[in-house]
XYZ file of C-alpha atoms in Angstrom:
562
model
C -21.003 -9.998 -154.267
C -24.144 -10.915 -156.190
C -22.507 -12.837 -159.070
C -25.765 -14.235 -160.560
C -27.130 -10.704 -160.849
C -23.949 -9.461 -162.544
C -24.013 -12.385 -164.981
C -27.665 -11.565 -165.777
C -26.595 -8.040 -166.726
C -23.934 -9.409 -169.071
C -26.404 -11.845 -170.667
C -28.983 -9.131 -171.205
C -26.344 -6.890 -172.777
C -24.567 -9.260 -175.197
C -26.774 -12.370 -175.339
C -26.885 -15.556 -173.269
C -24.827 -17.575 -175.793
C -21.950 -15.105 -175.546
C -21.562 -15.302 -171.756
C -19.534 -18.437 -170.980
C -19.558 -19.685 -167.389
C -19.057 -23.477 -167.625
C -15.474 -24.528 -166.805
C -15.424 -26.885 -169.801
C -16.159 -24.059 -172.233
C -14.051 -21.424 -170.476
C -10.822 -23.442 -170.682
C -9.775 -22.354 -174.226
C -9.817 -18.800 -172.855
C -8.494 -19.336 -169.322
C -5.524 -21.486 -170.416
C -2.644 -19.931 -172.349
C -1.626 -21.229 -175.762
C 1.651 -22.495 -174.319
C 1.925 -21.101 -170.786
C -0.273 -20.290 -167.804
C -3.786 -21.036 -166.600
C -6.173 -19.451 -164.106
C -9.787 -18.913 -163.071
C -12.415 -16.501 -164.395
C -15.962 -15.703 -163.352
C -16.996 -15.571 -167.007
C -15.749 -15.227 -170.567
C -17.669 -12.590 -172.533
C -17.800 -12.346 -176.332
C -19.333 -8.990 -177.333
C -20.256 -8.385 -180.975
C -20.197 -4.575 -180.915
C -17.725 -1.974 -179.671
C -20.503 -0.342 -177.644
C -21.155 -3.702 -175.961
C -17.514 -3.812 -174.867
C -17.846 -0.303 -173.445
C -21.019 -1.150 -171.515
C -19.463 -4.404 -170.317
C -16.488 -2.432 -168.994
C -18.863 -0.065 -167.194
C -20.412 -3.037 -165.362
C -16.971 -4.440 -164.498
C -15.728 -1.122 -163.127
C -18.920 -0.545 -161.129
C -18.672 -3.983 -159.475
C -14.864 -3.895 -159.046
C -14.164 -6.830 -161.359
C -10.760 -7.438 -162.919
C -10.834 -7.217 -166.728
C -8.559 -9.263 -168.986
C -8.874 -8.279 -172.630
C -8.240 -11.187 -174.990
C -8.159 -11.659 -178.749
C -6.840 -14.878 -180.366
C -5.007 -16.065 -177.213
C -1.950 -17.052 -179.269
C 0.636 -15.458 -176.948
C 3.570 -17.560 -175.746
C 3.983 -16.155 -172.219
C 0.448 -16.319 -170.816
C -0.185 -12.586 -171.071
C -3.815 -12.762 -172.184
C -5.155 -15.274 -169.655
C -5.451 -15.395 -165.869
C -2.441 -16.863 -164.056
C -3.073 -18.761 -160.842
C -5.815 -18.150 -158.290
C -4.319 -15.474 -156.025
C -6.191 -12.418 -157.365
C -8.040 -10.193 -154.875
C -11.090 -9.668 -157.124
C -13.051 -11.875 -159.545
C -11.872 -11.907 -163.178
C -13.898 -11.348 -166.328
C -12.285 -12.148 -169.696
C -13.551 -10.063 -172.621
C -12.771 -11.889 -175.858
C -12.889 -9.551 -178.871
C -12.733 -11.982 -181.793
C -16.295 -11.342 -183.005
C -15.317 -7.774 -183.998
C -12.950 -8.285 -186.955
C -13.595 -5.267 -189.188
C -10.713 -3.592 -191.008
C -11.101 -0.189 -192.698
C -8.806 0.733 -195.565
C -7.988 4.463 -195.512
C -5.702 6.807 -197.441
C -5.863 4.622 -200.584
C -4.407 1.641 -198.741
C -1.477 3.516 -197.196
C -3.082 3.139 -193.779
C -5.703 0.972 -192.121
C -7.902 1.044 -189.057
C -8.082 -2.370 -187.409
C -10.870 -3.014 -184.915
C -10.303 -4.905 -181.714
C -10.525 -8.509 -183.013
C -9.157 -8.001 -186.535
C -6.425 -10.435 -187.571
C -3.125 -10.128 -189.403
C -4.279 -12.761 -191.876
C -7.454 -10.793 -192.604
C -5.380 -7.661 -193.117
C -2.939 -9.374 -195.472
C -5.878 -10.571 -197.581
C -7.572 -7.158 -197.595
C -4.404 -5.301 -198.626
C -3.486 -7.609 -201.513
C -5.545 -5.745 -204.172
C -3.737 -2.529 -203.160
C -0.289 -4.074 -203.690
C 0.518 -3.534 -200.038
C 1.326 -5.631 -196.951
C 0.809 -5.490 -193.164
C 3.587 -5.395 -190.595
C 3.774 -9.178 -190.307
C 3.299 -11.670 -193.138
C 4.408 -14.925 -191.498
C 4.594 -16.240 -187.960
C 1.801 -14.562 -186.014
C -0.195 -14.246 -189.243
C -0.270 -18.008 -189.664
C -1.702 -18.781 -186.229
C -4.548 -16.275 -186.491
C -3.062 -13.620 -184.200
C -4.789 -10.258 -183.908
C -3.487 -6.910 -185.140
C -4.028 -5.301 -181.749
C -2.344 -8.188 -179.919
C 0.809 -7.389 -181.890
C 0.595 -3.680 -181.049
C -0.032 -4.308 -177.338
C 3.015 -6.586 -177.203
C 5.316 -4.534 -179.490
C 5.634 -7.824 -181.391
C 8.816 -8.102 -183.407
C 8.510 -10.817 -186.008
C 10.797 -11.850 -188.836
C 10.790 -8.776 -191.056
C 14.084 -6.892 -190.887
C 12.920 -3.664 -192.530
C 9.819 -3.120 -190.369
C 10.847 -3.613 -186.763
C 8.452 -3.925 -183.832
C 4.719 -3.465 -184.330
C 3.959 0.111 -183.255
C 1.500 2.983 -183.504
C 0.731 6.225 -181.716
C -2.841 6.255 -183.045
C -5.392 4.231 -181.097
C -8.828 4.345 -179.503
C -8.952 2.809 -176.034
C -10.621 2.764 -172.616
C -8.711 3.214 -169.378
C -9.546 3.473 -165.688
C -8.462 6.784 -164.134
C -6.851 7.315 -160.725
C -10.298 8.070 -159.321
C -11.687 4.802 -160.661
C -13.672 6.264 -163.567
C -13.841 4.643 -166.996
C -12.543 6.986 -169.709
C -12.474 6.733 -173.511
C -9.283 8.067 -175.121
C -9.431 8.853 -178.857
C -5.948 9.166 -180.365
C -6.946 7.752 -183.770
C -6.852 11.160 -185.420
C -10.373 10.590 -186.776
C -13.398 12.752 -185.966
C -16.011 10.264 -184.702
C -18.231 12.268 -182.360
C -18.243 13.524 -178.794
C -19.442 10.781 -176.416
C -18.226 7.152 -176.076
C -21.236 5.381 -177.567
C -21.439 7.778 -180.533
C -17.695 7.455 -181.182
C -17.740 3.656 -180.992
C -20.871 3.280 -183.136
C -19.527 5.638 -185.818
C -16.239 3.762 -185.893
C -17.728 0.275 -186.180
C -20.184 1.376 -188.872
C -17.401 3.278 -190.679
C -19.567 6.372 -190.430
C -16.745 8.746 -191.354
C -15.064 9.878 -194.561
C -11.670 11.172 -195.668
C -12.449 14.690 -194.435
C -12.822 13.314 -190.874
C -9.327 11.759 -190.997
C -6.778 14.253 -189.713
C -3.290 14.705 -191.086
C -1.104 14.073 -188.060
C 2.507 13.796 -186.971
C 1.602 10.766 -184.863
C 3.347 7.617 -186.091
C 1.565 4.568 -187.495
C 4.716 2.422 -187.519
C 8.253 2.312 -186.183
C 10.017 4.658 -188.606
C 13.469 4.330 -186.993
C 14.086 0.603 -186.975
C 15.742 0.275 -190.392
C 18.392 2.749 -189.195
C 18.737 1.171 -185.740
C 19.302 -2.358 -187.048
C 22.127 -1.110 -189.293
C 24.065 0.304 -186.293
C 26.154 -2.841 -185.909
C 28.696 -1.419 -183.427
C 26.181 -0.342 -180.780
C 26.383 -2.126 -177.415
C 22.587 -2.293 -176.972
C 20.030 -4.585 -178.670
C 18.082 -3.416 -181.734
C 14.678 -4.280 -180.274
C 13.290 -5.536 -176.999
C 10.021 -5.462 -175.118
C 10.792 -2.818 -172.474
C 12.373 -0.285 -174.851
C 10.873 3.021 -173.659
C 11.164 4.347 -177.238
C 8.235 2.093 -178.177
C 5.965 2.465 -175.135
C 3.110 4.778 -176.089
C -0.620 4.435 -175.417
C -1.725 1.087 -176.837
C 1.796 0.177 -178.002
C 3.377 -2.119 -175.442
C 0.342 -1.811 -173.159
C 0.035 -5.583 -172.582
C -3.664 -5.414 -171.723
C -3.426 -2.581 -169.179
C -6.076 -0.754 -171.241
C -8.966 -1.946 -173.438
C -8.053 -1.196 -177.055
C -10.982 -0.724 -179.468
C -9.008 0.123 -182.612
C -5.588 1.085 -183.970
C -4.520 3.043 -187.036
C -1.456 1.649 -188.801
C 0.766 2.227 -191.799
C 0.999 -0.412 -194.523
C 3.968 -1.350 -196.740
C 4.488 -1.630 -200.500
C 4.672 -5.265 -201.625
C 7.995 -6.122 -203.311
C 7.889 -6.857 -207.034
C 10.177 -9.872 -206.640
C 11.518 -11.947 -203.734
C 14.340 -14.458 -203.632
C 15.361 -16.747 -200.752
C 19.041 -17.588 -200.258
C 19.686 -20.672 -198.132
C 23.025 -20.266 -196.372
C 24.994 -22.772 -194.278
C 28.237 -22.923 -192.278
C 29.939 -24.807 -189.452
C 31.531 -21.653 -188.029
C 29.301 -19.110 -186.202
C 31.853 -16.362 -186.970
C 30.998 -16.714 -190.665
C 27.405 -15.655 -189.980
C 28.731 -12.827 -187.803
C 30.746 -11.530 -190.801
C 27.811 -11.903 -193.220
C 25.466 -10.081 -190.850
C 27.832 -7.146 -190.464
C 28.544 -6.927 -194.199
C 24.902 -6.986 -195.264
C 23.681 -4.523 -192.625
C 26.520 -2.044 -193.168
C 27.142 -2.298 -196.936
C 23.992 -3.376 -198.764
C 21.766 -0.657 -200.225
C 18.712 -2.862 -199.683
C 18.021 -4.419 -196.294
C 16.961 -8.080 -196.305
C 13.239 -8.768 -196.075
C 13.884 -11.423 -193.437
C 16.773 -13.469 -192.077
C 15.822 -16.452 -189.933
C 18.390 -18.692 -188.281
C 18.007 -22.405 -187.534
C 20.495 -24.699 -185.790
C 20.910 -28.254 -187.116
C 19.392 -29.798 -183.961
C 16.363 -27.562 -184.340
C 16.151 -28.476 -188.041
C 15.995 -32.157 -187.052
C 13.494 -31.615 -184.243
C 11.180 -29.568 -186.474
C 11.393 -32.161 -189.228
C 10.204 -34.862 -186.810
C 7.989 -33.063 -184.280
C 6.500 -30.204 -186.316
C 5.779 -32.200 -189.457
C 2.010 -32.336 -188.887
C 1.781 -28.542 -188.420
C 3.880 -28.059 -191.575
C 1.594 -30.317 -193.614
C -1.593 -28.699 -192.305
C -0.407 -25.209 -193.277
C 0.976 -26.377 -196.631
C -2.094 -28.350 -197.689
C -4.997 -26.617 -195.954
C -3.609 -23.090 -195.683
C -3.079 -20.784 -192.745
C -6.814 -20.085 -192.463
C -7.316 -23.575 -191.060
C -4.641 -23.303 -188.377
C -6.671 -21.357 -185.781
C -9.463 -23.931 -186.257
C -6.946 -26.737 -185.758
C -5.684 -25.235 -182.494
C -9.254 -24.834 -181.267
C -9.996 -28.481 -182.166
C -6.827 -29.596 -180.369
C -7.855 -27.768 -177.231
C -11.308 -29.308 -177.271
C -9.994 -32.828 -177.980
C -7.633 -32.527 -174.994
C -10.470 -31.305 -172.760
C -12.566 -34.343 -173.773
C -9.581 -36.688 -173.338
C -9.120 -35.471 -169.760
C -12.671 -36.566 -168.997
C -11.968 -40.072 -170.342
C -9.451 -41.822 -168.102
C -8.526 -44.368 -170.767
C -6.908 -41.666 -172.940
C -3.482 -40.159 -172.112
C -2.831 -36.481 -171.348
C -2.201 -34.276 -174.402
C -3.973 -36.873 -176.518
C -4.240 -34.561 -179.563
C -0.454 -34.125 -179.778
C 0.164 -37.837 -179.451
C -2.405 -38.578 -182.150
C -1.031 -35.952 -184.545
C 2.536 -37.157 -183.993
C 1.477 -40.709 -184.861
C -0.385 -39.585 -187.983
C 2.594 -37.502 -189.176
C 4.688 -40.679 -189.460
C 2.381 -41.921 -192.216
C 3.517 -39.164 -194.591
C 6.790 -39.167 -196.594
C 9.663 -36.710 -196.098
C 8.302 -33.210 -196.685
C 11.572 -31.277 -197.074
C 13.528 -30.637 -200.317
C 16.718 -32.612 -201.021
C 18.953 -29.529 -201.175
C 17.850 -28.479 -197.692
C 18.492 -31.956 -196.311
C 21.902 -32.016 -198.010
C 22.783 -28.724 -196.299
C 21.621 -30.227 -193.017
C 24.249 -32.976 -193.435
C 26.955 -30.497 -194.449
C 26.402 -27.625 -192.022
C 25.511 -27.072 -188.368
C 24.163 -23.532 -188.812
C 21.432 -22.569 -191.315
C 20.256 -19.098 -192.320
C 17.224 -18.372 -194.511
C 17.780 -14.923 -196.018
C 15.078 -13.368 -198.178
C 15.932 -10.388 -200.390
C 13.600 -8.327 -202.518
C 13.931 -6.343 -205.751
C 17.318 -4.542 -205.915
C 18.694 -6.556 -203.002
C 18.531 -9.826 -204.943
C 21.524 -9.118 -207.190
C 23.403 -7.559 -204.274
C 23.053 -10.808 -202.312
C 23.765 -13.047 -205.304
C 27.037 -11.277 -206.102
C 28.045 -11.035 -202.456
C 27.538 -14.722 -201.610
C 29.266 -15.876 -204.817
C 32.419 -13.968 -203.799
C 32.186 -14.517 -200.036
C 32.119 -18.310 -200.072
C 35.228 -18.555 -202.261
C 37.253 -17.703 -199.141
C 35.014 -18.626 -196.195
C 33.616 -21.813 -194.652
C 30.143 -22.693 -195.850
C 27.953 -22.377 -198.910
C 24.623 -21.196 -200.271
C 22.015 -21.924 -202.879
C 19.205 -19.867 -204.372
C 15.851 -21.423 -203.614
C 13.280 -21.926 -206.328
C 9.654 -21.082 -205.436
C 9.015 -24.596 -204.145
C 12.082 -24.546 -201.889
C 11.429 -20.976 -200.705
C 8.017 -21.864 -199.333
C 9.342 -25.043 -197.731
C 12.318 -23.303 -196.101
C 10.275 -20.446 -194.628
C 7.545 -22.777 -193.397
C 10.038 -25.208 -191.864
C 11.641 -22.384 -189.901
C 8.236 -21.104 -188.778
C 6.959 -24.454 -187.467
C 10.264 -25.106 -185.674
C 8.879 -23.007 -182.811
C 6.467 -25.811 -181.904
C 9.008 -28.657 -181.999
C 10.273 -28.410 -178.431
C 6.728 -28.313 -177.049
C 5.778 -31.502 -178.870
C 9.031 -33.235 -177.857
C 8.472 -32.257 -174.226
C 4.901 -33.578 -174.231
C 5.980 -36.937 -175.651
C 8.899 -37.283 -173.199
C 7.511 -35.586 -170.098
C 7.806 -38.718 -167.949
C 11.564 -38.999 -168.442
C 12.528 -35.302 -168.749
C 12.159 -32.223 -166.563
C 10.718 -28.784 -167.286
C 10.714 -26.899 -170.588
C 11.988 -23.318 -170.895
C 11.680 -21.054 -173.930
C 13.683 -17.852 -173.625
C 13.415 -14.895 -175.991
C 16.710 -12.978 -175.927
C 17.841 -9.779 -177.685
C 21.631 -9.553 -177.855
C 23.591 -6.315 -178.326
C 24.100 -5.327 -181.948
C 27.896 -5.578 -181.572
C 27.845 -9.058 -179.967
C 30.220 -11.364 -181.819
C 29.576 -14.535 -179.797
C 25.898 -14.757 -180.710
C 25.806 -18.567 -180.643
C 25.491 -19.790 -177.081
C 28.286 -21.681 -175.308
C 27.091 -22.521 -171.812
C 29.286 -23.188 -168.765
C 29.658 -26.930 -168.156
C 27.758 -26.878 -164.847
C 24.686 -25.423 -166.604
C 25.063 -27.488 -169.765
C 25.113 -30.689 -167.705
C 21.623 -29.850 -166.366
C 20.071 -29.783 -169.843
C 18.520 -32.663 -171.738
C 17.957 -30.706 -174.978
C 18.810 -27.290 -176.482
C 17.098 -25.933 -179.599
C 18.089 -22.597 -181.135
C 16.389 -20.470 -183.781
C 15.847 -16.746 -184.258
C 16.121 -13.558 -186.288
C 19.846 -13.143 -186.798
C 19.963 -9.687 -188.411
C 18.074 -8.327 -185.385
C 20.238 -10.443 -183.047
C 17.096 -11.918 -181.488
C 17.520 -15.576 -180.506
C 14.875 -17.978 -179.251
C 16.756 -20.341 -176.929
C 14.736 -23.382 -175.904
C 15.728 -25.882 -173.245
C 14.466 -29.055 -171.618
C 16.083 -29.684 -168.250
C 16.971 -33.064 -166.833
C 14.620 -34.810 -164.438
C 14.900 -33.456 -160.915
C 16.453 -30.115 -161.865
C 14.698 -26.970 -160.568
C 13.853 -25.128 -163.796
C 13.144 -21.796 -162.109
C 16.559 -21.694 -160.406
C 18.273 -22.682 -163.656
C 16.376 -19.981 -165.526
C 17.666 -17.353 -163.074
C 21.225 -18.539 -163.712
C 20.723 -18.274 -167.466
C 19.219 -14.781 -167.218
C 22.199 -13.637 -165.110
C 24.499 -14.795 -167.930
C 22.494 -12.722 -170.411
C 22.567 -9.705 -168.072
C 26.387 -9.829 -168.007
C 26.430 -9.772 -171.811
C 24.167 -6.709 -172.034
C 21.222 -8.660 -173.450
C 17.565 -7.731 -172.974
C 14.606 -10.067 -172.535
C 12.005 -10.740 -173.666
C 12.791 -9.512 -177.153
C 9.385 -9.773 -178.824
C 6.973 -12.035 -176.914
C 5.972 -9.657 -174.093
C 6.683 -10.318 -170.418
C 3.359 -12.083 -169.864
C 3.523 -13.960 -166.567
C 6.839 -15.610 -167.447
C 9.238 -12.650 -167.120
C 9.600 -9.873 -164.538
C 8.852 -6.458 -166.042
C 11.803 -4.066 -165.880
C 11.379 -0.688 -164.103
C 10.588 1.283 -167.290
C 7.827 -1.192 -168.164
C 6.367 -1.247 -164.640
C 6.230 2.555 -164.658
C 4.418 2.514 -168.012
C 1.882 -0.056 -166.767
C 1.133 1.947 -163.610
C 0.620 5.157 -165.559
C -1.797 3.426 -167.940
C -3.700 1.592 -165.219
C -3.350 3.349 -161.837
C -5.978 1.200 -160.053
C -4.619 -2.107 -161.472
C -8.010 -3.056 -162.871
C -6.792 -4.396 -166.239
C -4.679 -7.572 -166.473
C -3.061 -7.299 -163.023
C 0.020 -9.402 -162.359
C 1.455 -8.922 -165.853
C 5.259 -8.949 -165.721
C 5.104 -10.540 -162.245
C 3.757 -7.318 -160.757
C 1.110 -6.987 -158.031
C -2.260 -8.601 -158.688
C -3.979 -6.458 -156.056
C -6.155 -3.381 -156.413
C -4.198 -0.096 -156.532
C -0.953 -2.083 -156.866
C -0.883 -2.899 -153.129
């Protein structure tokens, strides 16, 4: 194949500076945020929707694999190449130059273009008194709106469920190998691809072009589903066929140009209740009571085990301080700087691997304790911690309930002031990075790291893991956190030196299978998990020639799924 000629076409179309071919510069796009790395012919950064379309035309004509990528903040390697065993060259199309967000229907809905971010949406909706699907977590690391939709991302918010829409504009490759544009936005934008894409990007449409439609712009069932506490199936998980539709759950098997989404009314008042106990059954009772009896569902309910509390306090301190003092807008820049520092460090033999993490860990020791006294006191008193945020009418419900409940049950609670609320939520958020930092600093003495994302049945009483001794003896460290109302637990392990992590992972997954759990719950299969039959079927229907993101969910990487 004449690669130089193809690269010339790309450069002529989008500009020389936006066609990246040097390995040094490609690495932030070919290496996953936490998992996976592979090769690519080029990384392209178009600035217009029509440029993406024309780029796709070139890729299809020359039989190139396309991997669509936004912020590359996924945890399972789903937006980067994985390995070098593909049967065709790979082109990565990074969409982050196209960040426009259109407010429609007086703020009740939005149209997010392909590289728009959750943080940008949160900012844009504030004057309307409304919020996006996610307001912490993915928002803080610069994740894209469409990345959340393509992964059916779950997040912390109990009332809103997985990120979902039935209204999207996307390109797909047909069975006959032709590139097609599918407009399910419910907006009249024209008749041919370039006209449609130009009109959309320039917001060349008005309210009369926006159709009233029965198509959903959010998951309107989740608040009922999560309350069904006696059901033997999980509330949310990645391969739930209920939430596989067009762009939703597509995992890069199509090229999504835009999505249309519902927004949410911002609460008038929020209050965080910090709850602790030494008995997991106490949290089981609280969960069932709140979900079945409260008029108002919690805004969020994030769990943290004591060991995870300690690990986050030590190994995620620098991330905590960066977000607290510089704001979430700086975090994507920080991650980009980290990547580049590590690339440079690899070139200099005198510096250790993962130099940026080692440097940041050292610098974090220079700062005093960053957590409030009441939180640290609860750490000493209780093994299990639960950060429960209520809004408006739910605040008094929770206050009265906890005051009565803890007169007769093990544990306690306190109402956080504004200072403590921000600290508690941020501490739980940054806990996700603690095991990664610990593993980097101790990689010479420990084995592999595993981070599993498990959705337990809604009626599961034994939500806190008790592993068989033969498995437990293989583990160096276990860190647990998650979204307890949804029964989604993030279970993180570091295995002992010499233990085969892949074999151990299979044993763990078999245990979850016996308990009726589903996985992954909210992080997408990426290249870490095997896609279940319903998901494989969905992928093949979306992408019959396997031209977009092949290999996702450990499926075939070959053309036509051979």
